[in-house]
Amino acid sequence: MQFEVLAWSRTRKQFAVMTVDVLLSLLATWMAFSLRLDTPNIPTQLQLRVYLLAPLLAIPVFVRFGLYRAIFRYTGQAALIATAKAVALYGALLSVLLLWAQWTMVPRSLGILQPLIFLILVGASRAFARFWLAGLDFAGDHADTKRLLIFGAGTAGVQTAVAMAVSRQFKLVGFVDDDPVKVGRSINGVMVSAAAQVHQRVLEEGITDILLAMPSASRQRRLAIIQSLNSLPVHVRTLPSMADLATGRVTVQDFRELDIEDLLGREPVPPQPELLARDLAGKVVLVTGAGGSIGSELCRSIVLQRPFQLLLLDHNEFGLYLIHQELEALSRAQALGVVLVPLLGSVVHADRMRSVCMDYRPSTIYHAAAYKHVPLVEDNAGEGVLNNVFGTWNVAQAALASGAQRFVLVSTDKAVRPTNVMGASKRMAELVLQALAAQPGSTCFSMVRFGNVLGSSGSVVPLFRQQLASGGPLTVTHADVTRYFMTIPEAAQLVLQAGAMGQGGDVFVLDMGEPVRIVDLARRMVQLSGLTVREAAHPEGDISIEITGLRPGEKLFEELLIGDNPEPTAHPRIMKAQEACLPWPVLDVHLQALRAAALANDDTALRTVLAQCVPGFPAPGLA
């Protein structure tokens, strides 16, 4: 029957609700007369006028307050407040008319009693419609549903329960909350338990899924909860952040899988606005590699600082198109007034870089264009060097020629004692900028070095998720391999702030927190997907973890510093490294030899030059 009603046209639904309200107004009038006169009312001729007046007043008022535009199965507190206001106005009008008319056998108190009864009846009808149409039996059992615990009995948790009941994809078994005031109570007939009871409830009640409905909880608290659920055979999901929830109603489609950032347990440090805006507001800014994961996030952060002009440079046409369209929409929506210029081109083309810089005269340049996939660059060493080393040199020379004020290189922790060509090429790019910074010139060169960025191309998290979806195995190169992780927005904002602190030749290092063992990450992702790890001790498990062996040039762990004793800066998460560099005349000789080797695709000669310049990189035959 519910589905038949839901299929009615909007006009038919509105007419049906108006008809019900007319009947309720008549019923409220009869009840008011009966209560006031202390006998079942058989209306007189004058009393019939009140029966007629009640709906004639109520319906126009309800229409004016928009009560017939509401979707009853989604109505909440706002709709009830609107109903109360409408009935209050209706009651005031009714009282005034009854006082003015002074009809015989019509008590003046009817103007108060009838609206009160009418409000109760209308409110009850709306509540009944909501429960009946939406099927809001929170604990009701339906076929083919999963059994769910919601961790968090606050507003987000209750709203989620409402949306979940409408979808009927889950059976809500209970809430869990840390607040002792809520524990032991019920919400719409569903009990709230303490966090200490989760393990018992999961095992005894067959819980299959747990939803973290705590969008405002600290990351440390979320991590503690997630770690406490590691051993349970449940699928753990989470709601979006509070900022995301603020834009609309919670739905089951808002449930998302846990990301690595949910497992890091480290709160991001808020950016310092004065550092963010220092080299951006009102300036012409150039971002190379603007279509990439880091470059695009840099652009998103930069455009919010309202530069005069933002130049987006990339050789990937589709990536450049996407970020340009996104930023255009963002600029229009927030009335930023930023001039966005998409520029196709590769940093290996020196003439194109010089032309861009001379034509637009950027004051600040963020150089994020790079080949960064370790195995691919290892197999294509010449192209990797031409792009990462000489592309950086080309843009740096163009910056000098055009009088740019600042040049910031986005570097990597793989540049520290590298065992692969990608890391060595990024250290060579750093050496180029350090040597140029020591030469006379108006451009301030600096570098920002950090580790793995979540969600970037080549990140392990999307790979693991894809492998989980296909039934495994999850592939890890070594049981002891560890990596630093940081979110893309956090990394981009720290790059902008570090660049603003540069004084020339600085190598900034971002505090990445504690490194994460990749095999532990794989194990956690399996367990938090409601699955078990298949291993020797548990051969009946769902997903296996396979050790594939280190790839060419891959390290067990990454470092952020070459030397020791980094200097603190004005930002608590940014350090300044003390690292030696080569003077330009010496480096220039090596660069000429490196360019010749790269163009000739002479792998041995290329690696020999890198070994001579980059500490830790093995010479050919020693790798």
Coordinates of N, CA, C and O in Angstrom, one line a residue, residues 369-486:
A369 N 55.8 19.3 -11.8 CA 55.8 18.4 -12.9 C 57.0 17.4 -12.7 O 58.1 17.9 -12.5
A370 N 56.7 16.2 -12.7 CA 57.8 15.2 -12.5 C 57.3 13.8 -12.9 O 56.1 13.5 -12.8
Y371 N 58.2 12.9 -13.3 CA 57.9 11.5 -13.3 C 58.3 10.9 -12.0 O 59.5 11.1 -11.5
K372 N 57.4 10.2 -11.3 CA 57.6 9.8 -9.9 C 57.4 8.3 -9.7 O 57.6 7.9 -8.6
H373 N 57.0 7.6 -10.7 CA 56.7 6.2 -10.5 C 58.0 5.4 -10.5 O 58.7 5.3 -11.6
V374 N 58.5 4.9 -9.4 CA 59.8 4.3 -9.3 C 60.2 3.2 -10.3 O 61.1 3.4 -11.1
P375 N 59.4 2.2 -10.5 CA 59.7 1.1 -11.5 C 59.7 1.7 -12.9 O 60.6 1.3 -13.7
L376 N 58.8 2.6 -13.3 CA 58.7 3.1 -14.6 C 59.9 3.9 -14.9 O 60.5 3.8 -16.0
V377 N 60.3 4.8 -14.0 CA 61.5 5.6 -14.2 C 62.8 4.8 -14.3 O 63.7 5.0 -15.0
E378 N 62.8 3.7 -13.5 CA 63.9 2.8 -13.5 C 64.1 2.1 -14.8 O 65.2 2.0 -15.3
D379 N 63.0 1.8 -15.5 CA 63.1 1.2 -16.8 C 63.2 2.2 -17.9 O 63.5 1.9 -19.1
N380 N 63.0 3.5 -17.6 CA 63.1 4.6 -18.6 C 64.0 5.7 -18.1 O 63.5 6.9 -18.0
A381 N 65.2 5.4 -17.7 CA 66.0 6.3 -16.9 C 66.3 7.6 -17.7 O 66.3 8.7 -17.1
G382 N 66.5 7.5 -19.0 CA 66.9 8.7 -19.8 C 65.7 9.7 -19.8 O 65.9 10.9 -19.5
E383 N 64.5 9.2 -20.0 CA 63.3 10.1 -20.0 C 63.1 10.7 -18.6 O 62.7 11.8 -18.5
G384 N 63.3 9.8 -17.6 CA 63.1 10.3 -16.2 C 64.1 11.4 -15.9 O 63.7 12.5 -15.3
V385 N 65.3 11.3 -16.3 CA 66.3 12.4 -16.0 C 66.0 13.6 -16.8 O 66.1 14.7 -16.3
L386 N 65.7 13.5 -18.1 CA 65.4 14.6 -18.9 C 64.2 15.4 -18.3 O 64.2 16.7 -18.3
N387 N 63.2 14.7 -17.8 CA 62.0 15.4 -17.3 C 62.3 16.0 -15.9 O 62.0 17.2 -15.6
N388 N 62.8 15.2 -15.0 CA 63.0 15.6 -13.6 C 64.1 16.5 -13.4 O 64.0 17.4 -12.6
V389 N 65.2 16.3 -14.0 CA 66.4 17.1 -13.8 C 66.4 18.3 -14.8 O 66.4 19.5 -14.3
F390 N 66.4 18.1 -16.1 CA 66.5 19.2 -17.0 C 65.2 19.9 -17.2 O 65.2 21.1 -17.6
G391 N 64.0 19.3 -16.9 CA 62.8 20.0 -16.9 C 62.8 21.1 -15.8 O 62.4 22.2 -16.0
T392 N 63.3 20.7 -14.6 CA 63.5 21.6 -13.5 C 64.4 22.7 -13.9 O 64.2 23.9 -13.6
W393 N 65.6 22.4 -14.5 CA 66.5 23.4 -14.9 C 65.9 24.4 -15.9 O 66.1 25.6 -15.8
N394 N 65.1 23.9 -16.9 CA 64.5 24.7 -17.9 C 63.6 25.8 -17.2 O 63.6 26.9 -17.5
V395 N 62.7 25.3 -16.3 CA 61.8 26.2 -15.6 C 62.5 27.2 -14.7 O 62.2 28.4 -14.7
A396 N 63.6 26.7 -14.1 CA 64.4 27.6 -13.2 C 65.0 28.7 -14.0 O 65.0 29.9 -13.6
Q397 N 65.6 28.4 -15.2 CA 66.2 29.4 -16.0 C 65.2 30.4 -16.6 O 65.5 31.6 -16.6
A398 N 64.0 29.9 -16.9 CA 62.9 30.8 -17.4 C 62.5 31.7 -16.2 O 62.2 32.9 -16.5
A399 N 62.5 31.2 -15.0 CA 62.1 32.0 -13.8 C 63.1 33.1 -13.6 O 62.8 34.3 -13.4
L400 N 64.4 32.8 -13.8 CA 65.5 33.8 -13.6 C 65.3 34.9 -14.7 O 65.4 36.1 -14.4
A401 N 65.1 34.4 -15.9 CA 65.1 35.3 -17.1 C 63.9 36.3 -17.0 O 64.0 37.4 -17.4
S402 N 62.8 35.8 -16.4 CA 61.6 36.7 -16.3 C 61.5 37.4 -15.0 O 60.5 38.2 -14.8
G403 N 62.4 37.2 -14.1 CA 62.4 38.0 -12.9 C 61.4 37.5 -11.8 O 60.9 38.2 -11.0
A404 N 61.1 36.2 -11.9 CA 60.2 35.6 -10.8 C 60.8 35.8 -9.4 O 62.0 35.7 -9.2
Q405 N 59.9 36.0 -8.5 CA 60.4 36.3 -7.1 C 60.7 35.0 -6.4 O 61.7 34.9 -5.7
R406 N 59.8 34.0 -6.6 CA 60.0 32.7 -5.8 C 59.8 31.5 -6.8 O 59.0 31.5 -7.7
F407 N 60.6 30.5 -6.5 CA 60.5 29.2 -7.2 C 60.6 28.1 -6.2 O 61.5 28.0 -5.5
V408 N 59.5 27.3 -6.1 CA 59.4 26.2 -5.1 C 59.4 24.9 -5.9 O 58.4 24.6 -6.7
L409 N 60.3 24.0 -5.6 CA 60.3 22.6 -6.2 C 59.6 21.7 -5.2 O 59.9 21.6 -4.0
V410 N 58.7 20.9 -5.7 CA 58.0 19.8 -5.0 C 58.9 18.6 -5.1 O 59.0 18.0 -6.2
S411 N 59.6 18.2 -4.0 CA 60.6 17.1 -4.1 C 60.0 15.9 -3.3 O 58.8 15.9 -3.0
T412 N 60.8 15.0 -2.9 CA 60.4 13.7 -2.4 C 61.4 13.2 -1.4 O 62.6 13.4 -1.5
D413 N 60.9 12.3 -0.4 CA 61.8 11.7 0.5 C 62.7 10.7 -0.2 O 63.8 10.3 0.3
K414 N 62.3 10.3 -1.4 CA 63.2 9.3 -2.2 C 64.4 9.9 -2.7 O 65.3 9.2 -3.3
A415 N 64.6 11.3 -2.6 CA 65.8 12.0 -2.9 C 66.9 11.8 -1.9 O 68.1 12.1 -2.2
V416 N 66.6 11.2 -0.8 CA 67.6 11.0 0.3 C 68.2 9.6 0.2 O 67.5 8.6 0.2
R417 N 69.5 9.6 0.0 CA 70.3 8.4 -0.3 C 69.5 7.5 -1.2 O 69.2 6.3 -0.8
P418 N 69.2 7.9 -2.4 CA 68.4 7.1 -3.3 C 69.0 5.8 -3.8 O 70.2 5.8 -4.0
T419 N 68.2 4.8 -4.0 CA 68.7 3.6 -4.6 C 68.0 3.4 -5.9 O 68.2 2.4 -6.6
N420 N 67.3 4.4 -6.4 CA 66.6 4.3 -7.7 C 66.8 5.6 -8.5 O 67.2 6.7 -7.9
V421 N 66.6 5.5 -9.8 CA 66.9 6.7 -10.7 C 65.9 7.8 -10.4 O 66.3 9.0 -10.4
M422 N 64.6 7.5 -10.0 CA 63.7 8.5 -9.8 C 64.1 9.4 -8.6 O 64.2 10.6 -8.7
G423 N 64.5 8.7 -7.5 CA 65.0 9.5 -6.3 C 66.3 10.3 -6.6 O 66.4 11.4 -6.2
A424 N 67.2 9.7 -7.4 CA 68.5 10.3 -7.7 C 68.2 11.5 -8.6 O 68.8 12.6 -8.5
S425 N 67.2 11.4 -9.5 CA 66.9 12.5 -10.4 C 66.3 13.7 -9.6 O 66.6 14.9 -10.0
K426 N 65.5 13.4 -8.6 CA 64.9 14.5 -7.8 C 66.0 15.1 -7.0 O 66.0 16.4 -6.7
R427 N 67.0 14.4 -6.5 CA 68.1 15.0 -5.7 C 68.9 15.9 -6.7 O 69.4 16.9 -6.3
M428 N 69.1 15.4 -7.9 CA 69.9 16.2 -8.9 C 69.1 17.5 -9.1 O 69.7 18.6 -9.2
A429 N 67.8 17.5 -9.2 CA 67.0 18.7 -9.4 C 67.2 19.6 -8.2 O 67.3 20.8 -8.4
E430 N 67.2 19.1 -7.0 CA 67.5 19.9 -5.8 C 68.9 20.5 -5.9 O 69.0 21.7 -5.6
L431 N 69.9 19.8 -6.3 CA 71.2 20.3 -6.5 C 71.3 21.5 -7.5 O 72.0 22.4 -7.3
V432 N 70.5 21.3 -8.5 CA 70.5 22.4 -9.5 C 70.0 23.7 -8.9 O 70.5 24.8 -9.1
L433 N 68.9 23.6 -8.1 CA 68.3 24.8 -7.5 C 69.2 25.3 -6.4 O 69.4 26.6 -6.2
Q434 N 69.9 24.4 -5.6 CA 70.8 24.9 -4.6 C 72.0 25.7 -5.2 O 72.4 26.7 -4.7
A435 N 72.5 25.1 -6.4 CA 73.6 25.8 -7.0 C 73.2 27.1 -7.6 O 73.9 28.1 -7.6
L436 N 72.0 27.2 -8.2 CA 71.5 28.4 -8.8 C 71.2 29.5 -7.7 O 71.4 30.7 -7.9
A437 N 70.8 29.0 -6.5 CA 70.5 29.9 -5.4 C 71.8 30.6 -5.0 O 71.7 31.8 -4.4
A438 N 72.9 30.0 -5.1 CA 74.2 30.6 -4.7 C 74.7 31.6 -5.7 O 75.7 32.3 -5.5
Q439 N 74.1 31.6 -6.9 CA 74.5 32.5 -8.0 C 73.8 33.8 -7.9 O 72.7 33.9 -7.3
P440 N 74.3 34.9 -8.4 CA 73.5 36.2 -8.4 C 72.2 36.0 -9.1 O 72.2 35.4 -10.2
G441 N 71.2 36.6 -8.6 CA 69.9 36.5 -9.3 C 68.8 37.0 -8.3 O 68.9 37.0 -7.1
S442 N 67.6 37.3 -8.9 CA 66.5 37.9 -8.1 C 65.5 36.8 -7.6 O 64.6 37.1 -6.8
T443 N 65.7 35.6 -8.1 CA 64.7 34.6 -7.8 C 65.2 33.8 -6.6 O 66.3 33.4 -6.5
C444 N 64.3 33.6 -5.6 CA 64.5 32.8 -4.4 C 64.1 31.4 -4.7 O 62.9 31.1 -4.8
F445 N 65.1 30.5 -4.7 CA 64.8 29.1 -5.0 C 64.7 28.3 -3.6 O 65.6 28.5 -2.7
S446 N 63.7 27.4 -3.5 CA 63.6 26.5 -2.4 C 63.0 25.2 -2.8 O 62.4 25.1 -3.9
M447 N 63.1 24.2 -1.9 CA 62.6 22.9 -2.2 C 61.8 22.4 -1.0 O 62.2 22.7 0.1
V448 N 60.8 21.6 -1.3 CA 60.0 21.0 -0.2 C 60.0 19.5 -0.4 O 59.5 19.0 -1.4
R449 N 60.4 18.8 0.6 CA 60.6 17.3 0.5 C 59.6 16.6 1.5 O 59.5 16.9 2.6
F450 N 58.8 15.7 0.9 CA 57.9 14.9 1.8 C 57.7 13.5 1.2 O 58.3 13.2 0.1
G451 N 57.0 12.7 1.9 CA 56.9 11.3 1.6 C 55.6 11.0 0.7 O 55.2 11.8 -0.1
N452 N 55.1 9.8 0.9 CA 54.0 9.3 0.1 C 52.7 10.2 0.4 O 52.4 10.5 1.5
V453 N 52.0 10.5 -0.7 CA 50.7 11.2 -0.6 C 49.5 10.4 -0.9 O 49.5 9.7 -1.9
L454 N 48.6 10.3 0.1 CA 47.4 9.5 -0.1 C 46.6 9.9 -1.3 O 46.2 11.1 -1.4
G455 N 46.2 8.9 -2.1 CA 45.4 9.2 -3.2 C 46.1 9.6 -4.4 O 45.5 9.8 -5.5
S456 N 47.4 9.8 -4.4 CA 48.1 10.3 -5.6 C 48.3 9.1 -6.5 O 48.1 7.9 -6.1
S457 N 48.7 9.4 -7.7 CA 48.9 8.3 -8.7 C 49.9 7.4 -8.2 O 51.0 7.8 -7.8
G458 N 49.7 6.1 -8.2 CA 50.6 5.1 -7.7 C 50.5 4.8 -6.2 O 51.3 4.0 -5.7
S459 N 49.6 5.4 -5.5 CA 49.4 5.2 -4.1 C 49.0 3.8 -3.8 O 48.2 3.2 -4.6
V460 N 49.5 3.2 -2.7 CA 49.2 1.8 -2.4 C 47.7 1.6 -2.0 O 47.2 0.5 -2.1
V461 N 47.1 2.6 -1.4 CA 45.7 2.4 -0.9 C 44.7 2.1 -1.9 O 44.0 1.1 -1.8
P462 N 44.6 2.9 -3.1 CA 43.7 2.5 -4.1 C 44.0 1.1 -4.7 O 43.1 0.3 -5.1
L463 N 45.3 0.8 -4.7 CA 45.7 -0.6 -5.3 C 45.2 -1.7 -4.4 O 44.6 -2.6 -4.8
F464 N 45.3 -1.5 -3.0 CA 44.8 -2.5 -2.1 C 43.3 -2.6 -2.2 O 42.8 -3.7 -2.1
R465 N 42.6 -1.5 -2.3 CA 41.2 -1.5 -2.4 C 40.7 -2.3 -3.7 O 39.8 -3.0 -3.7
Q466 N 41.4 -2.0 -4.8 CA 41.1 -2.7 -6.0 C 41.4 -4.2 -5.9 O 40.6 -5.1 -6.3
Q467 N 42.5 -4.6 -5.2 CA 42.8 -6.0 -5.0 C 41.8 -6.7 -4.1 O 41.4 -7.8 -4.3
L468 N 41.3 -5.9 -3.1 CA 40.3 -6.5 -2.2 C 39.0 -6.7 -3.0 O 38.3 -7.8 -2.8
A469 N 38.6 -5.8 -3.9 CA 37.4 -6.0 -4.6 C 37.4 -7.2 -5.5 O 36.4 -7.8 -5.8
S470 N 38.6 -7.5 -6.0 CA 38.7 -8.6 -7.0 C 39.1 -9.9 -6.2 O 39.3 -10.9 -6.9
G471 N 39.0 -9.9 -4.9 CA 39.2 -11.2 -4.1 C 40.6 -11.4 -3.7 O 40.9 -12.5 -3.3
G472 N 41.5 -10.5 -4.0 CA 42.9 -10.6 -3.5 C 43.8 -11.4 -4.6 O 43.3 -11.7 -5.6
P473 N 45.0 -11.6 -4.2 CA 45.7 -11.3 -3.0 C 46.1 -9.8 -3.0 O 46.2 -9.2 -4.0
L474 N 46.4 -9.3 -1.7 CA 47.0 -8.0 -1.6 C 48.5 -8.2 -1.7 O 49.1 -9.1 -1.0
T475 N 49.2 -7.5 -2.6 CA 50.6 -7.7 -2.9 C 51.4 -6.6 -2.1 O 51.2 -5.4 -2.2
V476 N 52.4 -7.1 -1.4 CA 53.3 -6.3 -0.6 C 54.7 -6.7 -1.0 O 55.0 -7.9 -1.1
T477 N 55.6 -5.8 -1.3 CA 56.9 -6.1 -1.9 C 57.8 -6.7 -0.8 O 58.7 -7.6 -1.2
H478 N 57.7 -6.4 0.5 CA 58.5 -6.9 1.5 C 57.8 -6.8 2.8 O 57.1 -5.9 3.1
A479 N 58.0 -7.8 3.7 CA 57.3 -7.8 5.0 C 57.7 -6.7 5.9 O 56.9 -6.3 6.8
D480 N 58.9 -6.1 5.7 CA 59.4 -5.0 6.6 C 59.3 -3.6 5.9 O 59.8 -2.7 6.5
V481 N 58.8 -3.5 4.7 CA 58.8 -2.2 4.0 C 57.9 -1.2 4.8 O 56.8 -1.6 5.2
T482 N 58.4 0.0 5.0 CA 57.6 1.0 5.7 C 57.6 2.3 4.8 O 58.5 2.5 4.0
R483 N 56.6 3.1 5.0 CA 56.5 4.4 4.2 C 55.9 5.4 5.1 O 55.1 5.1 6.0
Y484 N 56.2 6.7 4.8 CA 55.6 7.8 5.4 C 54.3 8.2 4.6 O 54.3 8.0 3.4
F485 N 53.3 8.7 5.2 CA 52.1 9.0 4.5 C 51.6 10.4 5.0 O 51.7 10.8 6.1
M486 N 50.9 11.1 4.0 CA 50.3 12.4 4.3 C 49.2 12.6 3.3 O 49.2 12.1 2.2

